[in-house]
XYZ file of C-alpha atoms in Angstrom:
749
model
C 35.518 30.099 3.974
C 37.425 33.579 5.440
C 34.444 35.373 2.722
C 30.892 34.730 5.555
C 29.804 36.657 7.253
C 28.865 34.219 10.352
C 27.813 37.152 12.780
C 24.962 38.774 9.737
C 24.072 35.226 9.299
C 22.696 34.602 12.878
C 20.777 37.788 12.399
C 19.735 36.783 9.432
C 18.270 33.378 11.266
C 17.158 35.794 14.389
C 14.795 37.786 11.568
C 13.301 34.126 10.176
C 12.292 32.440 13.405
C 10.556 35.933 14.673
C 8.604 37.130 11.583
C 8.641 33.647 9.621
C 3.849 33.397 9.909
C 2.162 30.303 8.787
C -1.720 29.810 8.511
C -3.356 27.624 10.971
C -6.508 25.918 11.307
C -8.236 27.151 15.199
C -10.676 24.593 16.559
C -13.357 26.216 15.486
C -11.740 26.057 11.465
C -10.930 30.162 10.639
C -7.625 29.977 9.652
C -5.206 32.039 11.794
C -1.619 33.235 11.288
C 0.822 32.077 14.066
C 4.220 32.666 13.809
C 5.666 29.236 13.620
C 9.297 29.445 15.155
C 8.349 31.808 18.034
C 5.800 29.510 19.149
C 8.527 26.862 19.407
C 10.231 28.606 21.770
C 7.511 29.680 23.698
C 7.125 25.430 24.237
C 9.826 25.473 24.688
C 10.104 28.746 27.462
C 7.105 26.879 29.072
C 8.978 23.276 29.295
C 6.816 21.582 27.343
C 9.094 21.219 23.603
C 12.267 20.046 24.010
C 12.510 20.318 20.242
C 13.547 23.487 18.001
C 12.149 21.796 14.340
C 13.489 24.245 11.550
C 12.402 23.765 8.169
C 14.703 24.740 5.143
C 11.334 25.001 3.093
C 10.467 28.173 5.096
C 14.060 29.566 5.272
C 14.404 29.325 1.475
C 10.722 31.133 1.102
C 11.593 33.743 3.467
C 15.091 34.928 3.321
C 15.996 37.039 1.142
C 19.642 36.159 1.034
C 19.261 32.985 -2.172
C 23.053 31.490 -1.346
C 22.248 30.968 2.529
C 19.648 27.686 2.851
C 22.645 26.401 0.367
C 25.076 27.580 2.915
C 24.007 26.095 5.654
C 23.566 22.791 3.482
C 26.850 22.638 2.945
C 28.099 23.416 6.578
C 25.801 21.949 8.512
C 27.077 21.916 11.674
C 28.574 25.145 11.746
C 25.503 27.040 10.499
C 24.086 24.420 14.031
C 25.562 26.777 16.322
C 24.019 29.735 14.739
C 21.126 28.666 14.933
C 20.978 27.763 18.713
C 23.206 31.092 19.317
C 20.425 32.688 18.026
C 17.494 30.471 18.971
C 19.464 31.765 22.799
C 19.158 35.323 22.170
C 15.642 35.078 20.347
C 14.588 32.645 23.462
C 10.941 34.437 25.573
C 10.274 34.736 28.923
C 8.155 31.724 30.386
C 5.178 32.867 30.809
C 3.858 30.223 32.846
C 4.691 30.021 36.651
C 4.470 27.321 37.489
C 6.851 25.347 35.789
C 9.023 21.953 37.118
C 12.463 22.749 38.962
C 14.911 20.410 38.558
C 18.085 19.725 38.777
C 19.878 22.072 36.632
C 17.576 24.892 38.213
C 18.993 24.064 41.880
C 22.795 23.864 40.256
C 22.395 26.311 38.355
C 21.195 28.900 41.309
C 23.787 27.321 43.247
C 25.841 28.921 40.251
C 25.231 32.238 40.210
C 25.457 32.345 44.162
C 28.888 30.637 44.360
C 30.451 33.123 41.750
C 28.776 35.911 42.872
C 30.338 35.178 47.065
C 33.972 34.781 44.693
C 34.098 37.847 42.895
C 32.903 39.797 46.270
C 35.903 38.381 47.956
C 38.426 38.920 45.694
C 36.640 42.063 45.684
C 37.449 42.918 49.334
C 41.048 41.121 48.659
C 41.855 43.980 46.229
C 42.691 40.908 43.010
C 39.476 41.755 41.215
C 38.975 42.823 37.564
C 41.815 41.037 36.599
C 40.810 40.166 32.448
C 41.056 36.379 33.549
C 40.408 35.801 37.226
C 37.753 33.489 37.804
C 34.689 34.847 38.225
C 35.156 37.142 35.584
C 33.518 38.627 32.155
C 36.222 38.021 29.553
C 37.711 35.230 32.004
C 39.494 32.010 31.371
C 36.457 29.771 28.973
C 37.213 27.277 31.138
C 34.958 29.515 34.596
C 32.962 30.549 32.149
C 29.179 28.510 32.266
C 28.122 27.448 28.828
C 25.941 27.488 27.051
C 24.678 24.279 25.606
C 24.783 23.566 29.619
C 21.675 25.877 30.020
C 20.391 24.822 27.161
C 16.983 23.247 27.427
C 16.408 21.931 23.805
C 17.771 20.830 20.809
C 18.290 22.099 16.776
C 17.124 20.230 14.711
C 16.612 20.749 11.056
C 14.239 18.634 7.905
C 15.249 19.468 4.563
C 13.911 20.686 1.988
C 11.415 18.879 -0.378
C 13.004 19.503 -3.441
C 16.659 18.218 -2.037
C 17.942 15.239 -3.611
C 18.272 12.428 -2.261
C 21.917 10.623 -2.197
C 22.108 6.815 -3.050
C 24.356 5.055 0.396
C 27.073 4.007 -2.003
C 27.809 8.150 -3.541
C 27.713 9.708 0.103
C 31.722 11.137 -0.282
C 34.628 12.764 1.040
C 33.221 15.916 -0.205
C 30.123 15.296 1.636
C 32.050 16.006 4.582
C 29.690 18.631 6.837
C 27.045 18.808 5.119
C 23.090 17.224 4.899
C 22.751 14.548 2.703
C 19.454 12.539 2.496
C 20.113 8.805 1.805
C 17.438 5.502 1.746
C 18.429 2.445 3.717
C 17.858 -0.312 6.012
C 17.889 -1.043 9.399
C 20.081 -3.511 10.366
C 20.867 -3.085 13.870
C 20.284 -0.836 16.883
C 22.101 -0.427 19.834
C 21.409 0.834 23.393
C 20.443 3.835 24.759
C 23.462 5.169 26.910
C 23.792 8.799 27.799
C 26.579 10.570 26.278
C 28.751 13.831 28.196
C 28.687 16.941 26.410
C 29.705 18.907 29.060
C 32.166 17.883 32.029
C 31.884 19.497 36.056
C 35.027 19.785 37.249
C 34.751 20.898 41.214
C 38.377 22.078 42.635
C 38.956 21.133 46.151
C 40.853 23.733 47.030
C 38.878 26.597 45.662
C 35.713 25.679 45.275
C 35.280 27.014 41.656
C 33.280 24.945 39.186
C 35.548 24.142 36.438
C 33.873 23.171 32.520
C 34.798 21.144 29.395
C 32.723 20.823 27.100
C 32.446 17.408 25.070
C 32.170 17.037 20.845
C 33.468 13.180 20.228
C 32.304 10.191 21.585
C 35.046 10.099 24.423
C 37.512 12.442 24.763
C 40.368 13.972 28.000
C 39.553 14.577 30.641
C 41.531 17.538 32.534
C 43.476 17.001 35.393
C 45.161 20.597 36.418
C 43.211 23.577 37.179
C 43.542 26.419 35.229
C 47.030 29.271 36.155
C 44.472 31.431 37.815
C 43.096 28.910 40.334
C 46.457 27.500 41.156
C 48.663 30.909 41.676
C 45.093 30.790 44.557
C 46.559 28.427 46.787
C 50.371 28.233 45.826
C 50.238 25.591 42.798
C 48.843 22.971 44.378
C 45.801 22.193 42.757
C 43.024 18.241 42.068
C 40.248 18.410 40.081
C 37.156 15.820 41.049
C 34.377 15.297 38.110
C 31.090 16.269 39.555
C 28.220 13.653 37.412
C 25.672 15.309 38.988
C 26.716 18.971 37.940
C 28.187 17.762 34.100
C 24.839 17.362 31.141
C 24.473 14.056 29.842
C 22.109 13.254 26.358
C 20.386 10.570 25.186
C 22.395 8.374 22.693
C 22.241 5.496 20.413
C 23.640 4.127 17.508
C 22.324 1.974 14.784
C 24.427 0.174 11.808
C 21.849 1.480 8.398
C 22.546 -1.044 5.242
C 21.875 0.064 1.377
C 18.684 -0.890 0.366
C 18.733 -3.933 -1.935
C 17.719 -1.482 -4.972
C 20.566 0.418 -5.329
C 23.642 -2.520 -5.254
C 24.961 -2.671 -8.619
C 25.223 -5.856 -9.722
C 28.295 -8.122 -8.943
C 28.237 -5.806 -5.429
C 28.024 -6.664 -1.787
C 26.106 -3.591 0.292
C 27.470 -1.266 2.184
C 26.873 0.502 5.652
C 26.397 3.463 7.383
C 26.715 3.811 11.814
C 24.783 7.089 11.954
C 24.118 8.786 15.460
C 21.077 9.236 17.015
C 20.366 12.209 20.091
C 18.071 13.081 21.883
C 14.251 12.652 20.341
C 15.542 10.393 18.540
C 16.596 7.901 19.916
C 14.609 4.668 19.927
C 13.082 6.284 16.090
C 14.415 3.089 14.715
C 13.742 -0.678 14.643
C 16.234 -3.848 13.286
C 14.016 -4.269 9.787
C 12.679 -1.028 9.055
C 12.764 0.820 5.344
C 13.655 4.530 6.862
C 14.949 7.610 4.499
C 17.181 9.402 6.952
C 19.068 13.267 7.432
C 21.374 14.185 8.252
C 24.819 15.764 9.032
C 28.340 13.479 7.285
C 30.657 13.875 9.708
C 34.464 11.577 9.955
C 34.488 10.636 12.823
C 38.208 12.210 15.507
C 39.349 9.463 18.172
C 40.516 11.370 20.740
C 42.912 10.504 24.418
C 44.644 7.364 23.658
C 43.676 6.386 20.906
C 44.652 9.247 18.497
C 47.210 7.694 19.759
C 47.660 4.444 18.863
C 45.637 4.314 15.643
C 46.542 7.598 14.316
C 46.637 6.838 11.444
C 45.055 8.228 7.619
C 42.257 6.792 8.043
C 39.442 7.578 9.310
C 35.889 6.056 10.157
C 33.183 8.136 9.101
C 29.340 8.289 10.471
C 26.185 10.467 9.974
C 24.131 12.339 12.938
C 20.845 12.522 12.058
C 18.503 15.804 11.845
C 14.970 13.655 11.066
C 13.523 10.595 10.421
C 10.451 9.177 7.880
C 10.054 5.701 8.408
C 9.223 5.139 4.815
C 6.252 1.970 5.729
C 4.367 3.065 8.548
C 3.325 0.036 10.895
C -0.875 -0.837 10.254
C -1.205 0.288 14.162
C 0.610 4.426 13.113
C -1.309 4.673 10.099
C -3.327 7.541 9.665
C -5.391 7.300 7.660
C -6.731 10.211 5.357
C -9.834 12.004 4.330
C -9.784 11.188 0.725
C -8.990 7.023 2.016
C -11.717 6.906 4.269
C -14.049 8.488 1.435
C -12.498 5.498 -0.660
C -12.851 3.134 1.265
C -16.591 3.423 2.544
C -17.159 4.299 -1.837
C -15.253 0.583 -1.453
C -17.891 -0.986 0.747
C -21.304 0.080 -0.161
C -19.964 -1.019 -3.594
C -19.922 -4.450 -2.531
C -18.375 -7.813 -2.873
C -14.994 -6.143 -1.716
C -13.967 -10.026 -0.108
C -12.653 -10.346 -3.544
C -11.819 -7.380 -4.993
C -8.879 -6.313 -2.487
C -8.256 -11.010 -3.251
C -7.505 -9.973 -6.443
C -6.036 -7.192 -5.669
C -3.138 -9.054 -5.126
C -0.421 -9.304 -7.739
C -2.779 -9.151 -10.337
C -0.213 -9.879 -12.846
C -0.363 -14.128 -11.818
C -3.453 -15.485 -13.278
C -5.670 -17.741 -11.008
C -5.609 -18.510 -7.186
C -8.066 -17.028 -5.963
C -8.559 -18.414 -2.926
C -5.053 -18.951 -3.418
C -4.559 -14.749 -2.932
C -7.977 -15.203 -0.061
C -5.726 -16.657 2.415
C -2.812 -15.016 1.831
C -5.345 -11.759 2.486
C -6.307 -13.501 5.986
C -2.692 -13.786 6.566
C -1.748 -10.114 6.246
C -5.520 -9.451 7.905
C -5.357 -11.346 10.853
C -7.005 -12.460 13.693
C -7.508 -11.006 17.816
C -4.823 -11.879 19.409
C -6.525 -12.171 23.099
C -4.606 -12.226 26.835
C -6.827 -14.557 29.407
C -6.716 -13.278 33.063
C -3.742 -15.215 34.786
C -1.867 -14.539 31.522
C -2.589 -17.157 28.518
C -2.055 -16.546 25.321
C -3.599 -17.111 22.441
C -2.058 -16.415 18.884
C -4.253 -13.930 16.589
C -1.940 -14.336 13.252
C -2.504 -16.910 10.532
C 0.202 -18.727 9.840
C -0.100 -20.199 5.628
C 2.089 -22.470 4.167
C 1.897 -22.737 0.727
C 3.641 -26.795 -1.039
C 3.256 -27.325 -4.242
C 4.793 -27.656 -8.148
C 7.321 -25.687 -9.797
C 7.224 -22.656 -11.402
C 3.101 -22.469 -10.043
C 4.030 -19.234 -8.761
C 4.754 -19.344 -5.561
C 7.997 -17.790 -4.546
C 6.585 -14.024 -6.980
C 3.003 -14.071 -4.171
C 5.810 -14.302 -0.573
C 7.718 -11.559 -2.864
C 4.452 -8.876 -3.734
C 2.784 -10.415 0.706
C 6.715 -9.027 1.720
C 5.748 -5.650 -0.736
C 2.681 -5.069 0.480
C 3.276 -5.130 4.431
C 4.541 -1.861 5.713
C 6.662 -4.956 8.355
C 8.235 -7.420 7.005
C 11.732 -9.648 5.743
C 11.968 -12.300 3.715
C 14.069 -14.759 3.464
C 15.077 -18.372 2.315
C 16.016 -21.425 3.182
C 19.303 -22.849 2.557
C 19.694 -18.400 2.439
C 18.817 -18.631 6.336
C 20.344 -20.518 9.737
C 18.107 -21.678 13.188
C 20.707 -18.657 15.249
C 20.170 -15.960 11.176
C 16.222 -17.235 11.983
C 15.971 -15.636 15.903
C 19.161 -14.846 17.932
C 22.642 -14.561 17.977
C 24.424 -13.481 20.507
C 27.797 -10.942 19.197
C 30.031 -8.458 20.543
C 29.419 -5.188 20.806
C 32.025 -2.446 19.207
C 31.537 0.742 21.592
C 31.585 -1.331 25.064
C 32.744 -4.875 24.071
C 29.953 -6.127 26.558
C 27.952 -9.777 24.715
C 24.331 -8.969 23.308
C 22.579 -10.402 21.355
C 21.360 -9.499 17.204
C 17.809 -9.855 16.134
C 17.185 -12.700 13.532
C 14.807 -11.854 10.488
C 12.072 -13.825 13.146
C 13.119 -10.388 15.597
C 12.683 -7.656 12.761
C 9.702 -8.545 12.162
C 8.123 -9.012 15.236
C 4.446 -7.015 14.322
C 4.371 -8.509 11.064
C 5.044 -10.571 8.351
C 7.997 -13.296 7.915
C 7.853 -14.642 4.413
C 10.245 -18.367 4.852
C 10.909 -19.328 1.093
C 12.063 -22.368 -0.325
C 10.827 -24.071 3.399
C 11.490 -27.368 2.255
C 15.738 -27.040 2.221
C 16.171 -26.458 5.470
C 17.776 -27.993 8.247
C 15.555 -29.625 10.069
C 17.633 -28.764 12.750
C 16.713 -25.237 12.064
C 13.644 -25.253 11.573
C 12.698 -26.391 14.503
C 14.162 -23.267 15.874
C 10.596 -20.964 14.617
C 8.693 -24.290 16.431
C 8.483 -21.805 19.856
C 7.998 -18.697 17.277
C 4.482 -19.967 15.753
C 2.321 -20.646 18.980
C 4.206 -19.124 21.730
C 5.390 -15.662 19.610
C 8.772 -15.821 21.653
C 12.157 -16.548 21.082
C 13.832 -18.138 24.704
C 17.316 -18.000 24.391
C 19.665 -19.308 27.461
C 23.451 -18.355 25.530
C 26.295 -16.139 26.322
C 25.458 -15.904 30.317
C 22.784 -14.129 28.238
C 18.849 -15.884 29.113
C 15.809 -13.670 28.214
C 13.255 -14.119 26.239
C 12.636 -12.493 23.099
C 8.582 -11.486 20.832
C 8.030 -12.315 17.610
C 4.564 -11.880 17.170
C 4.951 -13.264 14.059
C 2.729 -14.235 11.055
C 5.059 -17.379 9.584
C 3.919 -17.155 4.573
C 6.160 -20.237 4.043
C 5.942 -21.930 0.374
C 7.476 -24.751 -0.336
C 7.845 -28.091 -3.070
C 6.749 -31.609 -1.998
C 9.436 -33.838 -1.109
C 10.234 -35.312 -4.486
C 10.429 -31.602 -5.892
C 6.894 -32.111 -7.946
C 3.733 -33.654 -6.113
C 3.659 -37.677 -6.494
C -0.300 -38.621 -6.818
C 0.616 -42.616 -6.639
C 2.121 -42.060 -2.885
C -0.083 -40.898 -0.191
C -0.224 -36.917 0.678
C 2.187 -37.467 3.693
C 5.179 -39.274 2.519
C 4.575 -36.038 -0.779
C 4.811 -33.254 2.301
C 7.185 -34.552 4.162
C 7.073 -31.837 7.232
C 6.639 -33.196 10.731
C 3.556 -33.499 12.290
C 4.389 -31.502 15.386
C 4.463 -28.528 12.049
C 2.090 -29.194 9.608
C -0.641 -28.893 12.714
C 0.934 -25.469 13.504
C -0.079 -23.812 10.209
C -3.335 -22.338 10.220
C -3.228 -23.154 6.460
C -1.077 -25.259 3.994
C -2.051 -25.037 0.583
C -1.171 -27.535 -1.535
C -0.856 -26.175 -5.163
C -0.544 -28.773 -8.226
C 0.234 -28.271 -11.415
C -2.222 -30.387 -13.120
C -2.242 -30.169 -17.631
C -5.482 -28.822 -19.067
C -6.120 -27.779 -22.151
C -8.148 -24.904 -21.462
C -6.581 -23.677 -18.394
C -3.405 -23.866 -19.969
C -4.780 -21.592 -22.640
C -5.297 -18.471 -20.098
C -2.800 -18.785 -18.711
C -0.198 -18.102 -21.721
C -2.564 -15.608 -22.785
C -2.529 -14.262 -19.423
C 1.410 -14.724 -19.477
C 2.047 -13.039 -22.905
C -0.004 -10.552 -22.466
C 1.817 -9.468 -19.260
C 4.725 -9.883 -20.905
C 3.570 -7.556 -23.930
C 2.761 -4.212 -22.065
C 4.204 -4.895 -18.526
C 0.932 -4.746 -17.465
C -1.830 -6.822 -16.153
C -4.731 -7.031 -18.217
C -7.491 -5.601 -17.380
C -10.178 -7.521 -15.319
C -13.913 -8.422 -16.224
C -14.919 -6.540 -12.498
C -13.839 -3.851 -10.224
C -10.043 -2.509 -11.196
C -7.469 -3.819 -8.926
C -6.140 -1.233 -5.835
C -3.128 0.174 -5.928
C -0.825 -1.253 -3.309
C -1.203 1.773 -1.056
C -4.635 1.870 -1.131
C -4.471 -2.266 0.247
C -2.439 -1.738 2.717
C -4.961 1.151 4.031
C -8.182 -0.723 4.103
C -6.147 -3.223 5.959
C -5.338 -0.798 8.512
C -8.479 0.064 8.805
C -9.688 -3.489 9.472
C -7.388 -4.773 11.785
C -8.743 -1.363 13.866
C -12.415 -3.671 14.566
C -11.831 -7.025 16.884
C -14.402 -8.945 16.681
C -15.556 -12.057 18.866
C -17.323 -14.804 18.734
C -21.155 -15.482 19.658
C -22.139 -18.176 21.911
C -24.548 -18.701 19.354
C -22.419 -20.464 16.910
C -20.910 -22.511 19.476
C -22.565 -25.326 18.646
C -22.331 -24.684 14.820
C -19.173 -23.648 15.069
C -18.234 -27.011 17.238
C -20.225 -29.382 15.345
C -17.781 -28.959 12.389
C -14.553 -29.563 14.248
C -16.255 -32.959 15.653
C -17.436 -33.467 12.444
C -13.852 -32.600 10.906
C -12.074 -34.903 13.205
C -14.487 -38.024 11.983
C -13.431 -37.735 8.066
C -9.949 -38.197 9.280
C -11.194 -41.137 10.944
C -13.272 -42.620 8.854
C -10.136 -42.625 5.820
C -7.712 -44.574 5.256
C -5.391 -41.466 3.771
C -5.819 -39.210 5.342
C -5.056 -35.297 3.434
C -4.171 -33.148 6.940
C -3.838 -33.538 10.815
C -6.488 -32.118 12.481
C -5.946 -31.319 16.015
C -6.737 -28.689 18.511
C -5.261 -25.900 16.917
C -7.033 -26.466 14.153
C -10.203 -25.250 16.146
C -8.361 -21.925 16.649
C -7.902 -21.980 12.916
C -11.004 -21.706 12.456
C -12.316 -19.485 15.015
C -8.667 -16.944 13.534
C -10.073 -17.485 9.458
C -13.349 -16.613 10.794
C -12.529 -13.040 12.792
C -9.925 -12.727 10.264
C -13.355 -12.369 7.632
C -15.847 -9.812 9.931
C -12.983 -7.564 10.175
C -13.182 -7.235 5.767
C -16.543 -6.641 6.831
C -16.312 -4.105 9.146
C -17.737 -5.728 11.982
C -17.310 -6.561 15.577
C -19.048 -10.271 16.101
C -18.396 -12.547 13.932
C -21.446 -14.575 11.423
C -22.079 -17.970 10.206
C -20.882 -16.855 6.881
C -17.390 -15.795 8.245
C -17.326 -19.604 9.495
C -18.539 -21.408 6.327
C -15.968 -19.226 3.908
C -13.113 -20.656 6.301
C -14.421 -23.815 6.606
C -14.485 -23.511 2.363
C -11.182 -21.896 1.763
C -9.735 -25.413 4.248
C -11.668 -27.528 2.036
C -9.950 -25.575 -1.087
C -6.358 -25.796 0.437
C -6.941 -29.774 -1.000
C -9.175 -30.018 -3.439
C -6.089 -29.819 -6.696
C -4.962 -33.257 -4.657
C -8.443 -35.161 -6.315
C -8.662 -35.410 -10.087
C -12.111 -34.629 -10.108
C -11.441 -30.465 -8.482
C -11.414 -28.963 -11.586
C -14.568 -29.727 -12.409
C -15.434 -28.854 -8.851
C -13.792 -25.300 -8.876
C -15.995 -24.947 -12.097
C -18.608 -25.373 -10.577
C -21.628 -22.596 -11.560
C -22.493 -20.912 -8.552
C -25.951 -21.958 -8.770
C -24.207 -25.495 -7.817
C -22.600 -23.596 -4.661
C -24.910 -21.859 -3.547
C -27.196 -25.855 -2.891
C -24.098 -27.349 -1.783
C -23.933 -24.801 1.380
C -27.550 -24.698 2.390
C -27.243 -28.461 1.647
C -24.191 -28.734 3.986
C -25.588 -26.290 6.320
C -28.892 -28.051 6.554
C -26.740 -31.707 7.663
C -24.283 -30.191 10.964
C -27.972 -27.891 11.885
C -30.755 -29.709 11.363
C -32.973 -26.792 10.245
C -35.355 -27.397 8.303
C -36.876 -23.813 7.065
C -35.276 -21.007 5.790
C -36.142 -17.009 6.204
C -34.073 -14.731 3.076
C -32.816 -13.382 6.161
C -31.378 -16.547 7.469
C -29.730 -17.293 3.483
C -28.218 -14.076 2.913
C -27.148 -14.681 6.728
C -23.995 -17.116 5.908
C -25.178 -16.345 2.263
C -24.519 -12.528 1.559
C -21.237 -12.098 2.220
C -19.655 -15.455 -1.055
C -23.218 -15.150 -3.547
C -25.276 -12.252 -4.783
C -28.392 -12.019 -4.004
C -29.562 -12.734 -7.614
C -27.572 -16.281 -7.767
C -28.777 -17.775 -4.567
C -33.178 -16.105 -5.268
C -32.186 -18.611 -9.066
C -31.261 -21.549 -6.320
C -34.352 -22.048 -4.459
C -36.263 -21.554 -7.693
C -34.429 -24.087 -10.246
C -34.895 -26.744 -7.165
C -37.660 -25.927 -5.668
C -38.350 -26.904 -9.930
C -37.653 -30.579 -9.552
C -38.338 -30.874 -5.702
C -35.421 -30.622 -3.878
C -37.843 -28.102 -1.539
C -40.419 -25.768 -0.996
C -40.654 -22.200 -1.636
C -42.575 -20.327 0.852
C -43.591 -17.138 -0.867
C -42.530 -17.307 -4.467
C -44.481 -14.879 -5.795
C -42.593 -12.172 -3.804
C -38.818 -11.164 -3.532
C -37.478 -12.172 -0.651
C -38.365 -15.762 -1.148
C -37.904 -18.730 1.411
C -37.333 -22.626 1.629
C -38.855 -25.239 3.251
C -37.498 -28.310 2.860
C -39.606 -31.136 5.945
C -42.924 -29.877 3.579
C -40.165 -31.103 0.483
C -38.787 -34.202 1.936
C -42.825 -35.406 3.334
């Protein structure tokens, strides 16, 4: 350190702040060269900005000293001070007149007046000019106004793009004082509290203000004034701390856990405490996957703790300089022009619904309809808040129940990987407290605080619960309130509150006997309480039935994946990359489709028909309640969102009903034949069901496209009309044109 020239480095930093230029686009689209950091300082002087963000890429590009950036990265704390001093020296005057006046303006004016009066009084009494006199240049440092007290901004450093990223486990004593970057998961976030940085004391005898800079979380308060003040009043002195004149900053502590893919075999994840100050507070939430850059520092023990805990060991922490979210939420995601163009092109190509569903876990064979249901769960419906405060949830809950080895867990893991905010947990590894919230003691204040569980951490995201059937019954009841009211009510240890859990729940479970026993009733196989089943919008039963054709295709697919390390090329359009799938869902979530009045009677008739079928069945396969009606509406809204539509159409309702029907299709022996039915037969079945529900006897080509166009191609619909007209099921109207219609009444007569 003896060979370092801090004064020369400060002058180099001043030169960098003044002369570094960047190219920007003005309102007319022209390129304009502006001083990047002087613009920031001007905004700070005008009190429109509170941070000076310095990019090390800019410094490396501008600096003539190639070692300057390296020295800054190795001794970041010291160079932060140099950067702040350089900014103070080059701070421009404010260019706006109507600056808002705050407390520090008033206090600063009072302090300057008090110092002038003190200096004048000492000159009258003949005690001026001493090098240690209070209120004079070069006097006791306790009297001088600390620069940090006058500073209205904080300096933040952004690391170089090519700087190596460390693993949390590799951050050791060699990194003390250095700028390090690592990736992790936020597991615990404290409340934001004020942290004292400059303590101000008032001497009751002389009226002098004494200042003390504080660097840690604790400090030894000054008890007596400096010797110069004590001599003025006969050695008597008592200091009183002035809270209003002291400076506090926002302060927050977070615990970061090592990423699962960086944990060595047989080890447990390590954690590191990080400190956030000022504008960086509240930038992290529990469950976020983030990349942090900051200064790795030891935590000094001061005051009484230094006497009690003095040892060769010390705790370490990181002072965070920059935060980067590895996954942005759908609301925060800003789509690029390339992504918008790609989305527009996909929508023009058509059949986007099947392509999006096929992009979910393409390595897993089959399960086309299951993937469609998972896609709708990721998109979700529209949450409505009624004028009286009642809320209707828009999240779609789904449960996959099936035999072992049908890729339920793999589908859940892929959904957790795609979603920006997702938590994956298992039934046996989760307790009711771990899913909702636990009461713990805050290590900073020793107070009892709430620690959010998996469902709270997945707020506005997806919570995937595997092995749902293995959960204890008492723990499983903890999520009843979460799934419908989307809150967690807590009354523990003197804490009574309600936490938000606006979460989509995806569960995977095995039947009661390990495999589905077709000789028993569905209720015996499912073995979940009706109160819980009714909360799932869709319960998908997946049976592993032997089929020579299906088994050969599955084996060929699995062998291809093992041989080539990727899914075999699809016959149609290529599956989308996870980033593109995430971008499309983000664009779809911006729409809030409503159910038009014209569909009211149709949906009501469908619901009444489902209730009648369940009542007439000796062994019902599902439990249909009013929640089922809301499930139909949510699934229909999700389908409308995928079309970027603002209203639900009848084809959306029909597709939602088809998915709910197919979720139980594997229970029947003839399900394979039904699933393998050709598109022509499926079109006829949909037209027949629609006619029975609506009592219509005539359909134009526009009507047919309205409720069939999202699921079938126009050629398939036209072929169905021609084929069934040839056997006199209906009569074609406009048979010679490309847009024929059908007349059912003529054929019946």
